[in-house]
Tab-separated table of C-alpha atoms and ligand atoms in Angstrom:
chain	number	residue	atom	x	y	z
A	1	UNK	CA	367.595	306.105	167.733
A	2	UNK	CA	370.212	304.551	169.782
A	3	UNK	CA	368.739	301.221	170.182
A	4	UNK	CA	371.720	298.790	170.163
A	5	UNK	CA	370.593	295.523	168.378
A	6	UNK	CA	371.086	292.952	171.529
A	7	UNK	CA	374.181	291.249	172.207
A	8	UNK	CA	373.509	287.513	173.157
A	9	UNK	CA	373.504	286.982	176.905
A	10	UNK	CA	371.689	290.390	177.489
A	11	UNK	CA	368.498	292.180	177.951
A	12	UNK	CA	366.948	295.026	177.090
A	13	UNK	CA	365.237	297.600	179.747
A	14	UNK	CA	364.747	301.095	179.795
A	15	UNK	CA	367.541	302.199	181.270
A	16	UNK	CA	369.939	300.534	179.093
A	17	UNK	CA	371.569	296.480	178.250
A	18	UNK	CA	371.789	294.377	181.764
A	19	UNK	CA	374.461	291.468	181.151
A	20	UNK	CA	371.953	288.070	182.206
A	21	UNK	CA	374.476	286.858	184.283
A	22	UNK	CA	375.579	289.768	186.377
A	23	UNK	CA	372.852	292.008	186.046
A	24	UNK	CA	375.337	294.626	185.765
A	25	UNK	CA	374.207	297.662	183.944
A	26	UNK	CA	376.062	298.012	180.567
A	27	UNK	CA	374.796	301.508	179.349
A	28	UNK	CA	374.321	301.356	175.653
A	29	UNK	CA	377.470	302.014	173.261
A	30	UNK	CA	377.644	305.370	171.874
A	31	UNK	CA	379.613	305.971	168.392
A	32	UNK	CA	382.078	307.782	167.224
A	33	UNK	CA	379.894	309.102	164.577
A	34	UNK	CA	376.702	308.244	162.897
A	35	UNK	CA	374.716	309.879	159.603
A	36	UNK	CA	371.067	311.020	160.218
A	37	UNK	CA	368.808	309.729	157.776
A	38	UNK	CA	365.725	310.321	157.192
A	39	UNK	CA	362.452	308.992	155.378
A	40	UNK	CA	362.966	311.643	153.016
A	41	UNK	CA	366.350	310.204	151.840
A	42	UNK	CA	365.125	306.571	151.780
A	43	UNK	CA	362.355	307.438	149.492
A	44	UNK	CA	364.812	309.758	147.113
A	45	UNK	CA	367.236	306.515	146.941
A	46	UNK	CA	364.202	304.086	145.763
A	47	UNK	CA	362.923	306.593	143.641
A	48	UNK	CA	366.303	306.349	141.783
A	49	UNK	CA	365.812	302.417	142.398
A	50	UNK	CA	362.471	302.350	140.564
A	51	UNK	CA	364.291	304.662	137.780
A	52	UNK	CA	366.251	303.550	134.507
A	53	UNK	CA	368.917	305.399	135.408
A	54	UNK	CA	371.142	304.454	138.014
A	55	UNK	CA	374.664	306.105	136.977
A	56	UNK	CA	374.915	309.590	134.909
A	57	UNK	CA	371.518	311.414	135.456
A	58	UNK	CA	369.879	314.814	136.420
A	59	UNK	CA	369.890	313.791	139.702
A	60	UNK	CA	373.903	315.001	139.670
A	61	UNK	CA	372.985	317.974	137.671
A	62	UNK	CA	370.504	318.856	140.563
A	63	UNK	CA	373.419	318.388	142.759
A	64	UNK	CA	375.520	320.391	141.638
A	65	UNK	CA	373.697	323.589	140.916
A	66	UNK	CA	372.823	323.035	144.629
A	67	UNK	CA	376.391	323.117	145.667
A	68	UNK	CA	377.435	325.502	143.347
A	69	UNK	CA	374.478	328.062	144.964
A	70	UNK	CA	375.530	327.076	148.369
A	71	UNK	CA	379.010	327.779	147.886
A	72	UNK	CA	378.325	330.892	145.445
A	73	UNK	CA	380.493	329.425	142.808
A	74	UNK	CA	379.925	329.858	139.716
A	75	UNK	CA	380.660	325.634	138.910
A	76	UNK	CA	380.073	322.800	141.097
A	77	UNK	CA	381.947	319.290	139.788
A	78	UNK	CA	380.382	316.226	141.543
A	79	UNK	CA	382.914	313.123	142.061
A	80	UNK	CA	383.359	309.495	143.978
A	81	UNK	CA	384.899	311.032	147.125
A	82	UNK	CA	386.623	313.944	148.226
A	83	UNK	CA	390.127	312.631	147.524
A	84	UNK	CA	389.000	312.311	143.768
A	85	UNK	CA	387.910	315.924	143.974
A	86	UNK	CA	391.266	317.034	145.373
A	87	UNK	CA	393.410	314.608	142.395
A	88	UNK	CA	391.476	316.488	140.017
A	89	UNK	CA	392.397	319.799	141.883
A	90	UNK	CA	395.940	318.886	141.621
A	91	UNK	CA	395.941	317.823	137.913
A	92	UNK	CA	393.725	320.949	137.531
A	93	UNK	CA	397.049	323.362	139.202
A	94	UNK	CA	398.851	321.996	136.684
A	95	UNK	CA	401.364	321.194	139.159
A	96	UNK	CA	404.300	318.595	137.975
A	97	UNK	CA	407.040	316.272	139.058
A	98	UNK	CA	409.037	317.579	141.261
A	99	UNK	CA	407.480	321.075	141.658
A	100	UNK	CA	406.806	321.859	145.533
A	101	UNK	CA	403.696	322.515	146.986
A	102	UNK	CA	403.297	323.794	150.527
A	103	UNK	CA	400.382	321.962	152.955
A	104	UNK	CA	400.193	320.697	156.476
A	105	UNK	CA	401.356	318.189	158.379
A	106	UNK	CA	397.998	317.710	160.342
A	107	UNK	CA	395.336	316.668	158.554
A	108	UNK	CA	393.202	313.672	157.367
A	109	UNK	CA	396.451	311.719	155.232
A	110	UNK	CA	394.230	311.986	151.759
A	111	UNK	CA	395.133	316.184	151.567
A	112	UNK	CA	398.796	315.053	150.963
A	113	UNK	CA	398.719	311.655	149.261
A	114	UNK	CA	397.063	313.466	146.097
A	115	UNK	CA	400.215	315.799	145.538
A	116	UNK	CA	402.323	312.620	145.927
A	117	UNK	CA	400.016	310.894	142.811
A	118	UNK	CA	401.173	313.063	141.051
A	119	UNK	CA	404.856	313.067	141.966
A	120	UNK	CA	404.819	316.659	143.497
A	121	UNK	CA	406.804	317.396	146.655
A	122	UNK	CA	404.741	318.191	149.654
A	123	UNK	CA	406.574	321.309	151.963
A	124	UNK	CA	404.785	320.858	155.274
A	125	UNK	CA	404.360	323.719	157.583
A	126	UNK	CA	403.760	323.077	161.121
A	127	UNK	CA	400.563	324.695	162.479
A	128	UNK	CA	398.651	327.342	164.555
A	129	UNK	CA	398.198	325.785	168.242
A	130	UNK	CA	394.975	327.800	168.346
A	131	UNK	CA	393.354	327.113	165.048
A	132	UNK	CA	395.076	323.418	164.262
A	133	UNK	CA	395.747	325.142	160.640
A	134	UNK	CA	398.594	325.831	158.668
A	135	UNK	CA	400.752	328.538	160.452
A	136	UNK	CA	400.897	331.276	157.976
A	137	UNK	CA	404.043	333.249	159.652
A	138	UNK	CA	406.014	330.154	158.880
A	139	UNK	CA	404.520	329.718	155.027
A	140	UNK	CA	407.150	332.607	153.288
A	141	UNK	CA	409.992	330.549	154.930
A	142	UNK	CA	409.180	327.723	153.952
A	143	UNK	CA	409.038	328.529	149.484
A	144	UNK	CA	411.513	327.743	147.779
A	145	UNK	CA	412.173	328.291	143.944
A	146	UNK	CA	410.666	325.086	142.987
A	147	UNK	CA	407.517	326.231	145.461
A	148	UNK	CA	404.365	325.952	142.780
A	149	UNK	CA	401.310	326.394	145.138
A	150	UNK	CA	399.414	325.656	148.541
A	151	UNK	CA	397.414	323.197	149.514
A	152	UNK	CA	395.502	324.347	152.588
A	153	UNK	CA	392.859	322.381	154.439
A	154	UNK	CA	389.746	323.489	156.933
A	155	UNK	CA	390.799	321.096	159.757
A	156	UNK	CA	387.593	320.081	161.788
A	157	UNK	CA	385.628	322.189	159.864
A	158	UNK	CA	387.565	325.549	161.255
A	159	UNK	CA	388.419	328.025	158.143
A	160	UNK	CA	392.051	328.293	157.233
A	161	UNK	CA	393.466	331.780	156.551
A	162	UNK	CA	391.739	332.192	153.671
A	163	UNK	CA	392.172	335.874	153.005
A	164	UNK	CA	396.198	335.803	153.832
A	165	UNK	CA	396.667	332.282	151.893
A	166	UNK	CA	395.135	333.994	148.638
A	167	UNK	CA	397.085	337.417	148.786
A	168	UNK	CA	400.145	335.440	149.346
A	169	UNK	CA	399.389	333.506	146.727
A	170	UNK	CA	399.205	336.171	144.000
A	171	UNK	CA	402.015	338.050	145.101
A	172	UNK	CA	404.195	335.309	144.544
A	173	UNK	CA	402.554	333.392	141.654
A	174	UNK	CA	401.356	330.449	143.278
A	175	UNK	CA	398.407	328.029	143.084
A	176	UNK	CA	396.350	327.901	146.184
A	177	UNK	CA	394.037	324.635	146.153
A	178	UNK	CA	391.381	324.186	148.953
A	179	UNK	CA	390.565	320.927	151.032
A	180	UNK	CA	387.381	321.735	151.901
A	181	UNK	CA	386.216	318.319	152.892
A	182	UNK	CA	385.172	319.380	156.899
A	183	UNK	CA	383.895	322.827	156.209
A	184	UNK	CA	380.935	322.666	154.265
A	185	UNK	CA	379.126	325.611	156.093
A	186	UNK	CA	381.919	327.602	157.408
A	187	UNK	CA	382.787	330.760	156.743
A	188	UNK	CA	385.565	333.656	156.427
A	189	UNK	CA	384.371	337.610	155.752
A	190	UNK	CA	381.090	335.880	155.205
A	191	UNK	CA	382.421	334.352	151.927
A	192	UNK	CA	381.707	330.255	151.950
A	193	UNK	CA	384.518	327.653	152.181
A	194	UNK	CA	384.635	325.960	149.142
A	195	UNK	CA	384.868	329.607	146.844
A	196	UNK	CA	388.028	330.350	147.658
A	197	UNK	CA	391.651	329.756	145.530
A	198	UNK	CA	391.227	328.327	142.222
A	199	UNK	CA	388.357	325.347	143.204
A	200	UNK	CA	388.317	323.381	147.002
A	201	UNK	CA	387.023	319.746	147.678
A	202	UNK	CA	384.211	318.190	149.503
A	203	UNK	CA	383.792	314.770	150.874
A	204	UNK	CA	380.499	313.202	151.888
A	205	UNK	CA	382.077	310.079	153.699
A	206	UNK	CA	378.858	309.095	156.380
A	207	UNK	CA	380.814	311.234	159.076
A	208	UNK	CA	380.787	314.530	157.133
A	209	UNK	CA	378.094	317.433	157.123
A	210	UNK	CA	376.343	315.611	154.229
A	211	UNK	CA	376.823	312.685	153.188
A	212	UNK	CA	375.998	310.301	149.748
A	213	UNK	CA	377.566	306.815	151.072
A	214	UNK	CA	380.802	307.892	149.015
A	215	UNK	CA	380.838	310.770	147.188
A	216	UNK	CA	383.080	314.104	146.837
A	217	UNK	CA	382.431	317.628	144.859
A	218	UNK	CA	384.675	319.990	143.388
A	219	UNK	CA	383.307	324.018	143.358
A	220	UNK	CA	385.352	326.654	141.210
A	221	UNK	CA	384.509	330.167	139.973
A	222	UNK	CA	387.257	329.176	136.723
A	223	UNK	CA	385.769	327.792	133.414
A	224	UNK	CA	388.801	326.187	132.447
A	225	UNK	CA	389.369	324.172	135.698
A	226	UNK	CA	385.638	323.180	135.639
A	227	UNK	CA	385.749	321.753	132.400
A	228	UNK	CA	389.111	320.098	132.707
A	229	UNK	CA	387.414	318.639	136.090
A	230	UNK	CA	384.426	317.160	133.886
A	231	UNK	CA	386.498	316.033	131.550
A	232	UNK	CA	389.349	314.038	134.012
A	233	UNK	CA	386.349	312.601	135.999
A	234	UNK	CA	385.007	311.277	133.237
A	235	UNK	CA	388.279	309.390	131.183
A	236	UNK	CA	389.017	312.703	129.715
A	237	UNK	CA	386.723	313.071	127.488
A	238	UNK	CA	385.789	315.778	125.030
A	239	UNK	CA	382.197	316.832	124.781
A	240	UNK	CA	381.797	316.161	121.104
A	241	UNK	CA	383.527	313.709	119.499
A	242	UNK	CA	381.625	311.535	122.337
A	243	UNK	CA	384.808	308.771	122.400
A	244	UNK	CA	387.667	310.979	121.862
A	245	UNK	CA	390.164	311.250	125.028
A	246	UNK	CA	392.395	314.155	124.955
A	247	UNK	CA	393.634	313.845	128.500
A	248	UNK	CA	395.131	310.896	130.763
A	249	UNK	CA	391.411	310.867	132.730
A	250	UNK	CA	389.739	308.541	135.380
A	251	UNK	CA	386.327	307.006	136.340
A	252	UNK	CA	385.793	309.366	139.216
A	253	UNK	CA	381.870	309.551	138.233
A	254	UNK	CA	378.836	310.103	141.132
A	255	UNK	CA	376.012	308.043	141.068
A	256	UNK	CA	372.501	308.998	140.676
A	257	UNK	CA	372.698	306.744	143.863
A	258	UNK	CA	374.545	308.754	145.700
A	259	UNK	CA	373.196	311.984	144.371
A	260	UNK	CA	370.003	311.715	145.412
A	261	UNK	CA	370.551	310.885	149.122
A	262	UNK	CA	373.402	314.136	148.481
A	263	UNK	CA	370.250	316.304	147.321
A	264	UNK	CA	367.969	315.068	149.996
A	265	UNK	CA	370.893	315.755	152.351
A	266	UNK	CA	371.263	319.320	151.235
A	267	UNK	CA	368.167	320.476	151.261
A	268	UNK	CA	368.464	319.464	155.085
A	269	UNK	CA	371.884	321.297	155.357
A	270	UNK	CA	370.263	323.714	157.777
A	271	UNK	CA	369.018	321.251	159.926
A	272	UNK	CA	371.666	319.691	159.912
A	273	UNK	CA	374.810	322.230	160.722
A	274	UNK	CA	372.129	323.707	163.565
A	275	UNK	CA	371.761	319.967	165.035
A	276	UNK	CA	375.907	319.735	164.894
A	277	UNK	CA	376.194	323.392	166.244
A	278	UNK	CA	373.899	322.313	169.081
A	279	UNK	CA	375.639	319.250	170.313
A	280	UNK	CA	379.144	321.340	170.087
A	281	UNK	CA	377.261	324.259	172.395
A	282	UNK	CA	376.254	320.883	174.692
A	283	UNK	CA	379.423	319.816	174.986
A	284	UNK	CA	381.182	323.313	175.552
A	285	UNK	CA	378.742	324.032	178.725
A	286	UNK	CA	379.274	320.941	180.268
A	287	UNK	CA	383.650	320.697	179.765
A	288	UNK	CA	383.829	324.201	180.342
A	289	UNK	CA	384.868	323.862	183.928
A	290	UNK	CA	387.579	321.427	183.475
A	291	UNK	CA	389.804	324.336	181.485
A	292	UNK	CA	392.266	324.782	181.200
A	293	UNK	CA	393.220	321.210	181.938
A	294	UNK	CA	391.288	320.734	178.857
A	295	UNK	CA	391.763	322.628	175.893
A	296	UNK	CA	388.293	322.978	173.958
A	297	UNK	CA	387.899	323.802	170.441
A	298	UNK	CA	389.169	327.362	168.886
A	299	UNK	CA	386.319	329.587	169.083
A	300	UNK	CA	385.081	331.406	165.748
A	301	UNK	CA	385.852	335.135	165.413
A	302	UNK	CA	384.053	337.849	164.141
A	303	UNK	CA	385.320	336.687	160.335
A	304	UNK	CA	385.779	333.597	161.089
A	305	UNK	CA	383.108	331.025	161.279
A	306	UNK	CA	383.380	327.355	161.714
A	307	UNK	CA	381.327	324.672	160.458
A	308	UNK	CA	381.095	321.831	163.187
A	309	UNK	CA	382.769	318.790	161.644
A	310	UNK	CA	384.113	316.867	165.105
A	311	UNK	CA	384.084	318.266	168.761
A	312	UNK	CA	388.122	317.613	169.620
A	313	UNK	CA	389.197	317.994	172.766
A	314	UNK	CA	392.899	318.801	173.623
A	315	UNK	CA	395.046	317.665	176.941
A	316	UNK	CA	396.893	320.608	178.750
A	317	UNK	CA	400.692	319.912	178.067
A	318	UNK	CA	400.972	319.521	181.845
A	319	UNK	CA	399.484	315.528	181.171
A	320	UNK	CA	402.344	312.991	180.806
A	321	UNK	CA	402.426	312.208	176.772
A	322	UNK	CA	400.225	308.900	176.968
A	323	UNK	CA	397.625	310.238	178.881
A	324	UNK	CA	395.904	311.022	175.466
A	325	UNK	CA	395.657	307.444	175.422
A	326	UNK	CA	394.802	306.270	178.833
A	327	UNK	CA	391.603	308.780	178.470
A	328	UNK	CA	391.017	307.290	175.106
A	329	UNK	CA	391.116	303.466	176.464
A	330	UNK	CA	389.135	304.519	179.394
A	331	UNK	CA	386.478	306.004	177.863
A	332	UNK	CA	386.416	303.134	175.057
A	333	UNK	CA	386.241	300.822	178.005
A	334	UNK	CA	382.554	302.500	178.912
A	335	UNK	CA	381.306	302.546	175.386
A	336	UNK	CA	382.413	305.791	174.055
A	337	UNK	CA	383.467	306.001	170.371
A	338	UNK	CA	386.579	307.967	170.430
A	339	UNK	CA	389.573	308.320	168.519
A	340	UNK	CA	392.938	310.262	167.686
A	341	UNK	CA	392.162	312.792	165.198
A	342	UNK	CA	394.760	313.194	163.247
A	343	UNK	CA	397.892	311.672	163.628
A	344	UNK	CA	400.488	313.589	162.123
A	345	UNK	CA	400.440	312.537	158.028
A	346	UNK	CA	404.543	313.040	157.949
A	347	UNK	CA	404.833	310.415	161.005
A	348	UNK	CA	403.100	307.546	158.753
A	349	UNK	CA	404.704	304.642	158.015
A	350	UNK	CA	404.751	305.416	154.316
A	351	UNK	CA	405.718	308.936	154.841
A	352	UNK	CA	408.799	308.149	156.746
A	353	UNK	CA	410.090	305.405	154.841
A	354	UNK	CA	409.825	307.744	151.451
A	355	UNK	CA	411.291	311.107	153.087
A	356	UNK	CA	412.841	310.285	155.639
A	357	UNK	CA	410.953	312.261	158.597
A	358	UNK	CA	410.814	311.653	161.965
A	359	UNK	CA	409.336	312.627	165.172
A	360	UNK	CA	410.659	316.239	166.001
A	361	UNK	CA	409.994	317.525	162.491
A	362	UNK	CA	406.735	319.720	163.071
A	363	UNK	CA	406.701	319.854	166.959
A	364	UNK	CA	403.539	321.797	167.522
A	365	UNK	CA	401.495	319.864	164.602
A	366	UNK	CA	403.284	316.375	166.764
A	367	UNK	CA	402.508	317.961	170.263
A	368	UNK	CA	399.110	318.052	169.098
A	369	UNK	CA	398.159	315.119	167.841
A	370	UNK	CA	399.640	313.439	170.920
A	371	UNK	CA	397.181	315.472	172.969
A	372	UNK	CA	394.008	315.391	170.796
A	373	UNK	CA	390.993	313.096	170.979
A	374	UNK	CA	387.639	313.203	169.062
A	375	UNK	CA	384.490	312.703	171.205
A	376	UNK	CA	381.035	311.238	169.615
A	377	UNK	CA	380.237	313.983	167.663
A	378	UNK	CA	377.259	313.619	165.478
A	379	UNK	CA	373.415	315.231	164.478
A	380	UNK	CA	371.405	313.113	166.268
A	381	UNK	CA	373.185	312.982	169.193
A	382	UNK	CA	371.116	313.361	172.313
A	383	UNK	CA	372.064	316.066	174.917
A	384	UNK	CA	371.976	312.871	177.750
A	385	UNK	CA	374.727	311.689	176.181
A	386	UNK	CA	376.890	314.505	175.733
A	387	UNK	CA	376.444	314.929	180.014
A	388	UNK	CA	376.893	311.035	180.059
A	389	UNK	CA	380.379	311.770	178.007
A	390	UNK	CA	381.130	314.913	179.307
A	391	UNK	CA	380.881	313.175	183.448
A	392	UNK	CA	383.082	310.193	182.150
A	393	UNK	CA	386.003	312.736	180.803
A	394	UNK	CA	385.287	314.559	184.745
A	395	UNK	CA	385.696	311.569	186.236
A	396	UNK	CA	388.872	310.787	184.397
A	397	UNK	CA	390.602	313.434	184.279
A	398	UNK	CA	392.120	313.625	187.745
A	399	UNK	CA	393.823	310.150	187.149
A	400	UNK	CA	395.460	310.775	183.932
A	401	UNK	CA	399.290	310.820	185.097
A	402	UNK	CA	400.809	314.806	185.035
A	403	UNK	CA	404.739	315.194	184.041
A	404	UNK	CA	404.999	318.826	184.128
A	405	UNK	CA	404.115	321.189	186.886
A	406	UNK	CA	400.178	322.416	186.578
A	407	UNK	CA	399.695	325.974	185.229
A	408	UNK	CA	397.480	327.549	183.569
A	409	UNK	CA	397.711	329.225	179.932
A	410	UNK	CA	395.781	331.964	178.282
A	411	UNK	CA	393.903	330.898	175.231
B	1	LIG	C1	387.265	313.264	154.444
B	1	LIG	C2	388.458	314.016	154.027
B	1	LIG	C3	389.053	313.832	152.765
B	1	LIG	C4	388.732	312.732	151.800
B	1	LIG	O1	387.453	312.430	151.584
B	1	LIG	P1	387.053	310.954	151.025
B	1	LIG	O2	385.669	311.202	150.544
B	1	LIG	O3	387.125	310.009	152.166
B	1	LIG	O4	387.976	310.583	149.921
B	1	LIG	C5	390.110	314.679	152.435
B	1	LIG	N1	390.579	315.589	153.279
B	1	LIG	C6	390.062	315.764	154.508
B	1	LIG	C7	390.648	316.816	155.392
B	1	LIG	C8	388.992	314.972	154.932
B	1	LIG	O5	388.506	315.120	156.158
């Protein structure tokens, strides 16, 4: 399955692409990430093909009652993508101009730019070194009397505090929204991500757990913000009268496209988060030796279970700051997809020039992202590779440049 189509001037053998000219060996690329379809999703895509009904259809129904059972809610909302699902989370808080909403600085940039749609404030909190997650202890500092909510995301598929973030948030009247978009799977007290705070977001982008080209999904236990939700996505419309609009609502529709590979997908959610699960395990074994230079993902804990989204890997601070990026360059220089997950969302260009932030603002949430790199990290991705990745880093390692003395910390 990782047959790369032939570059001109080279050939194929079985041990991987020989340039015609040099007869080096160029071992085949490996990505970054990579969706694993099946037969059984091609055929539910042309069945929908061969159908009259290519847009709204039961195929979304089907959908959602499958998300809503997976994530024991008692609504499921399907959308376009998962930063649809979290506007109409936002809109569905009730949240207005100028009210604050606390969130986190690391994370994929979509988790904040939906608060700023809608002119709200984002209140970053600078996060847990351990879990890449908000920091709780600093969330109470950080409310004000403008504070309206939280916005708390599952980065890399690793629970956030769930348990703390929703007793906090009753106590003090606040809104807690979920980004659920990497944690489709995961766990805390055994009670799914995507059930907790008043509804959470999914995104099935072709890197996620499942995926539907484009697509996102909304689950709630609350009536009022599932119908609101079906109403926004859909130009705010009422039920009956079909063509009245009583809210300010979008086109944030699914396809019976895209919900069809989604239900295909689903039913092979199993398969899938054991495949993903796997490759982490592969990847653990064989970088386990090179702690604590390397910092490997936060393990789960007895309440606490992840769902593998990407297999990160962290530099020991004692690695001069660009050696994130010398390992990143080297290993793109063999073929390995790899990249910088996440740079810090209040160090974007946009971010800055609106608020005014700047480097120094959420040191551990900046310290990391400096240090972090995603590895290929997908279902289908053979164990040979993971030791072909996981020698490459060995080899590397010793030559990154070191600007503090070496010692080693307890994790
Ligand atoms: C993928 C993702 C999103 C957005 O999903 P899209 O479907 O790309 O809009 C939002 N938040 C996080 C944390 C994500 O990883």
């Amino acid at each position: 399955m990782l047959e790369a189509t032939n570059k001109p001037g080279t050939i194929s053998s079985p041990h991987g692409l020989y340039h015609q000219n040099t007869s080096t060996l160029v071992k085949p690329p490996i990505p970054l990430a990579r969706p694993y379809i099946t037969d059984e999703e091609r055929a539910a895509v042309a069945a929908v093909l061969d159908s009259d009904v290519l847009a709204r259809g039961p195929r979304i129904d089907q959908f959602e009652e499958r998300m809503a059972a997976y994530c024991q809610t008692k609504h499921a909302i399907a959308v376009s993508s998962g930063t649809a699902a979290l506007h109409l989370l936002v809109r569905s808080a009730r949240w207005q101009p100028g009210d604050e909403v606390i969130t986190t600085p690391f994370s994929f940039v979509a988790s904040t730019n939906v608060l700023l749609y809608e002119g709200v404030q984002p209140r970053f909190v600078d996060i847990d070194p351990k879990t890449y997650n908000v920091n709780t202890t600093h969330v109470p500092a950080a409310c004000s009397e403008r504070t309206r909510g939280i916005l708390a995301v599952d980065v890399f598929g690793y629970p956030a505090h769930w348990p703390w973030l929703t007793g906090f948030a009753e106590d003090n009247h606040l809104t807690l929204v979920a980004d659920a978009c990497e944690s489709l799977g995961a766990t805390v007290n055994e009670r799914p991500c995507g059930s907790w705070g008043i509804g959470a977001a999914f995104g099935f982008y072709p890197n996620k757990q499942i995926t539907t080209g484009e697509g996102g999904c909304i689950t709630t236990n609350s009536d009022d913000v599932a119908a609101f939700c079906r109403s926004l996505r859909n130009q705010g419309r009422t039920l009956s009268p079909a063509m009245e609009h009583t809210e300010l609502g979008y086109n944030y529709r699914m396809s019976e496209l895209s919900a069809a590979l989604g239900n295909a997908q689903l039913k092979r959610l199993p398969e899938l988060l054991e495949r993903r699960t796997q490759v982490a395990n592969w990847y653990n074994l064989a970088l386990r030796s090179l702690q604590p230079d390397l910092i490997l993902p936060c393990p789960d804990t007895p309440q606490t279970k992840r769902s593998w989204f990407a297999y990160v890997i962290q530099l020991h601070t004692s690695f001069a700051p660009d050696a994130r990026d010398h390992l990143q360059a080297a290993l793109q220089a063999e073929g390995i997809g790899c990249s910088p997950y996440f740079p810090c969302i209040h160090l974007q260009p946009y971010y800055r020039r609106r608020y005014g932030y700047k480097r120094g603002d959420f040191p551990v949430a900046e310290g990391i992202a400096q240090r972090t790199l995603a590895l290929p990290f997908f279902p289908g991705l053979p164990e040979r590779d993971v030791h072909r990745i996981a020698d490459a880093v060995t080899r590397m390692l010793p030559s990154l440049a070191r600007t503090n003395p070496k010692h080693s910390i307890s994790c």
